[in-house]
Short mmCIF file of C-alpha atoms in Angstrom, two decimals:
data_model
loop_
_atom_site.label_atom_id
_atom_site.label_comp_id
_atom_site.label_asym_id
_atom_site.label_seq_id
_atom_site.Cartn_x
_atom_site.Cartn_y
_atom_site.Cartn_z
CA MET A 120 0.00 -0.09 -0.04
CA LYS A 121 1.41 3.32 -0.93
CA ALA A 122 1.46 6.17 1.54
CA PHE A 123 0.27 9.55 0.61
CA PRO A 124 3.09 12.08 0.50
CA SER A 125 3.13 14.51 3.44
CA TYR A 126 2.21 17.50 1.23
CA ARG A 127 -1.08 15.73 0.07
CA VAL A 128 -2.03 15.00 3.69
CA ILE A 129 -1.50 18.71 4.51
CA SER A 130 -3.39 19.91 1.56
CA ILE A 131 -6.27 17.53 2.23
CA TRP A 132 -6.36 18.69 5.85
CA LEU A 133 -6.09 22.27 5.06
CA ALA A 134 -8.90 22.10 2.36
CA ALA A 135 -11.09 20.33 4.87
CA THR A 136 -10.48 22.74 7.61
CA LEU A 137 -11.12 25.72 5.36
CA LEU A 138 -14.43 24.23 4.03
CA LEU A 139 -15.49 23.48 7.56
CA ALA A 140 -14.60 26.87 8.81
CA GLY A 141 -16.51 28.42 5.74
CA ALA A 142 -19.58 26.36 6.69
CA VAL A 143 -19.57 27.27 10.41
CA THR A 144 -18.64 31.01 10.17
CA THR A 145 -21.71 32.95 9.54
CA ARG A 146 -20.95 35.96 11.62
CA SER A 147 -19.16 38.96 10.50
CA ALA A 148 -17.19 41.40 12.82
CA TYR A 149 -16.10 44.89 11.93
CA VAL A 150 -13.74 46.70 14.40
CA PRO A 151 -13.48 50.34 13.99
CA GLN A 152 -10.04 52.18 14.70
CA ASP A 153 -11.70 55.25 16.25
CA GLY A 154 -12.89 53.93 19.59
CA LYS A 155 -16.47 52.91 18.41
CA LYS A 156 -17.62 49.60 19.50
CA PRO A 157 -16.97 46.61 17.19
CA ILE A 158 -20.18 45.48 15.07
CA VAL A 159 -20.93 41.84 15.00
CA PHE A 160 -23.87 40.36 13.07
CA LYS A 161 -24.98 37.25 11.04
CA ARG A 162 -24.45 37.47 7.40
CA PRO A 163 -27.77 37.18 5.40
CA SER A 164 -28.16 33.83 3.83
CA GLY A 165 -27.95 33.88 0.06
CA TYR A 166 -26.46 37.38 -0.26
CA MET A 167 -23.01 38.30 -1.60
CA PRO A 168 -20.70 40.55 0.50
CA ALA A 169 -19.74 43.89 -1.18
CA PRO A 170 -17.80 46.85 0.34
CA LEU A 171 -19.61 49.65 2.20
CA SER A 172 -17.37 52.21 0.74
CA GLY A 173 -15.78 54.44 3.31
CA HIS A 174 -17.62 52.93 6.19
CA ILE A 175 -16.92 50.35 8.92
CA GLY A 176 -19.31 47.72 8.08
CA GLN A 177 -20.52 45.64 5.18
CA MET A 178 -23.05 45.57 2.38
CA PHE A 179 -24.75 42.39 1.14
CA LEU A 180 -26.40 42.09 -2.36
CA ASP A 181 -28.98 39.64 -3.56
CA PRO A 182 -27.47 37.79 -6.47
CA LYS A 183 -31.03 37.01 -7.94
CA ARG A 184 -32.97 40.36 -7.36
CA PRO A 185 -32.05 43.96 -7.38
CA ALA A 186 -31.82 44.30 -3.57
CA GLY A 187 -29.22 44.60 -0.69
CA ILE A 188 -28.71 44.83 2.98
CA PHE A 189 -26.14 47.12 4.77
CA VAL A 190 -24.85 47.37 8.43
CA GLY A 191 -22.21 49.92 9.37
CA TYR A 192 -21.03 53.12 11.20
CA PRO A 193 -21.35 56.53 9.34
CA LYS A 194 -18.01 57.83 8.08
CA ASP A 195 -15.87 59.91 10.37
CA GLY A 196 -17.58 63.23 10.87
CA GLN A 197 -20.67 62.14 9.10
CA ASP A 198 -24.05 62.26 11.10
CA MET A 199 -27.02 59.73 10.51
CA ASN A 200 -28.86 62.18 8.25
CA ALA A 201 -25.91 62.40 5.94
CA PHE A 202 -25.26 58.66 5.97
CA ALA A 203 -29.06 58.13 5.06
CA ASP A 204 -28.61 60.66 2.18
CA GLU A 205 -25.57 58.88 0.98
CA MET A 206 -27.40 55.63 0.90
CA LYS A 207 -30.35 57.23 -0.97
CA SER A 208 -27.88 58.65 -3.58
CA MET A 209 -26.21 55.10 -3.84
CA VAL A 210 -29.63 53.33 -4.35
CA VAL A 211 -30.65 55.81 -7.09
CA LYS A 212 -27.28 55.32 -8.89
CA MET A 213 -27.67 51.68 -8.66
CA PHE A 214 -31.23 51.35 -9.93
CA LEU A 215 -32.51 54.52 -11.51
CA HIS A 216 -29.68 55.15 -14.10
CA GLY A 217 -29.60 58.68 -15.44
CA THR A 218 -32.37 59.91 -13.18
CA GLN A 219 -31.92 63.43 -12.02
CA ASN A 220 -33.57 65.26 -9.11
CA THR A 221 -35.30 62.38 -7.42
CA THR A 222 -38.06 63.12 -4.72
CA TRP A 223 -38.17 60.74 -1.93
CA THR A 224 -41.27 60.14 0.36
CA SER A 225 -40.75 58.98 3.83
CA ALA A 226 -42.55 57.41 6.52
CA ALA A 227 -41.42 56.27 10.10
CA LEU A 228 -40.91 52.50 10.69
CA PRO A 229 -41.63 51.07 14.12
CA SER A 230 -38.48 49.59 15.70
CA HIS A 231 -38.06 45.89 15.72
CA LYS A 232 -39.41 44.10 18.77
CA TRP A 233 -35.85 42.69 19.57
CA SER A 234 -34.38 46.37 19.54
CA GLU A 235 -36.93 48.84 20.84
CA SER A 236 -34.36 51.58 21.00
CA GLU A 237 -33.67 52.02 17.34
CA SER A 238 -35.47 54.25 14.86
CA GLY A 239 -36.37 53.64 11.31
CA THR A 240 -37.41 55.33 8.19
CA LEU A 241 -38.98 53.86 4.97
CA MET A 242 -38.13 55.78 1.88
CA THR A 243 -39.42 55.50 -1.68
CA THR A 244 -38.74 57.11 -5.05
CA ALA A 245 -39.30 56.20 -8.53
CA ASN A 246 -38.93 57.17 -12.15
CA ASP A 247 -41.32 56.28 -15.05
CA LYS A 248 -40.30 52.63 -15.17
CA MET A 249 -39.07 51.61 -11.72
CA GLU A 250 -39.79 52.11 -7.92
CA VAL A 251 -36.98 52.02 -5.35
CA GLN A 252 -37.23 51.48 -1.55
CA LEU A 253 -34.71 52.14 1.08
CA ALA A 254 -35.26 51.18 4.80
CA PHE A 255 -32.93 52.91 7.06
CA TYR A 256 -32.53 52.00 10.81
CA SER A 257 -30.38 53.70 13.27
CA ARG A 258 -29.45 52.47 16.89
CA PRO A 259 -28.30 54.64 19.80
CA GLU A 260 -24.78 53.13 19.74
CA GLY A 261 -24.35 54.83 16.38
CA VAL A 262 -24.75 51.63 14.03
CA ALA A 263 -27.17 52.07 11.05
CA TYR A 264 -28.55 49.12 8.92
CA GLY A 265 -31.11 48.72 6.31
CA TYR A 266 -32.49 47.18 3.09
CA PHE A 267 -32.86 48.46 -0.36
CA ALA A 268 -34.75 47.16 -3.27
CA MET A 269 -36.12 47.88 -6.76
CA ARG A 270 -39.13 46.76 -8.69
CA HIS A 271 -40.52 47.63 -12.06
CA LYS A 272 -43.85 49.38 -12.31
CA LYS A 273 -44.96 46.76 -14.67
CA ALA A 274 -44.06 43.67 -12.58
CA LYS A 275 -41.34 41.35 -13.85
CA ASP A 276 -40.06 38.03 -12.52
CA ASP A 277 -36.87 39.63 -11.20
CA ASP A 278 -38.44 42.42 -9.15
CA ALA A 279 -37.19 42.54 -5.60
CA GLU A 280 -39.42 42.18 -2.47
CA PHE A 281 -40.47 45.45 -0.89
CA LEU A 282 -40.74 45.86 3.02
CA ASN A 283 -44.44 46.60 4.16
CA ALA A 284 -45.29 49.88 6.20
CA LYS A 285 -44.40 47.93 9.41
CA GLY A 286 -40.80 47.19 7.97
CA SER A 287 -41.35 43.50 7.65
CA GLY A 288 -41.59 41.21 4.73
CA VAL A 289 -38.06 40.43 4.11
CA LYS A 290 -36.62 37.51 6.25
CA ALA A 291 -32.96 38.27 5.61
CA LEU A 292 -33.29 41.75 7.06
CA ASP A 293 -34.96 40.43 10.11
CA GLU A 294 -32.12 37.79 10.49
CA VAL A 295 -29.38 40.52 10.35
CA SER A 296 -31.32 42.93 12.48
CA LYS A 297 -31.77 40.36 15.32
CA SER A 298 -28.13 39.64 15.16
CA ILE A 299 -26.41 42.90 15.32
CA VAL A 300 -24.38 43.30 18.57
CA THR A 301 -21.93 46.00 19.37
CA ASN A 302 -19.51 45.07 22.12
#
């Protein structure tokens, strides 16, 4: 019986360890350098990670639908209102190409039952073909998170799910919201 060379054993062990670690690791941790508390949260199932440019945190994009989730701190020197405005601008650029001077409507969202100290706003805008929604929640410790989505005015198969007026209807957002911890 021929023995495996040691490099093969090590390679197989390393591959198995990495696969197991990838299967078990479902939480993300983002540690700011400026004295803010680290953010730990569960990654939304089925979403792809993407950078949350200039922020401590992460964005996740739905690979099948025009939607995403974000969790993060505002940029240094940026307040929550400016962070929300930045997210609105990003969503318009992503989904309403070439649209100028968008008008947003806003409504207060109730806090999630597992985080009664947060505040939320549900914002929508549209052009002649599409509607866009942005839910923006902020917590007292300075962390913001939310959901954004696009759908066509004439429904299509790839339209994203929109949250209802109570901020529910998207399971992945609920999962992330429940899991956010700042230590």
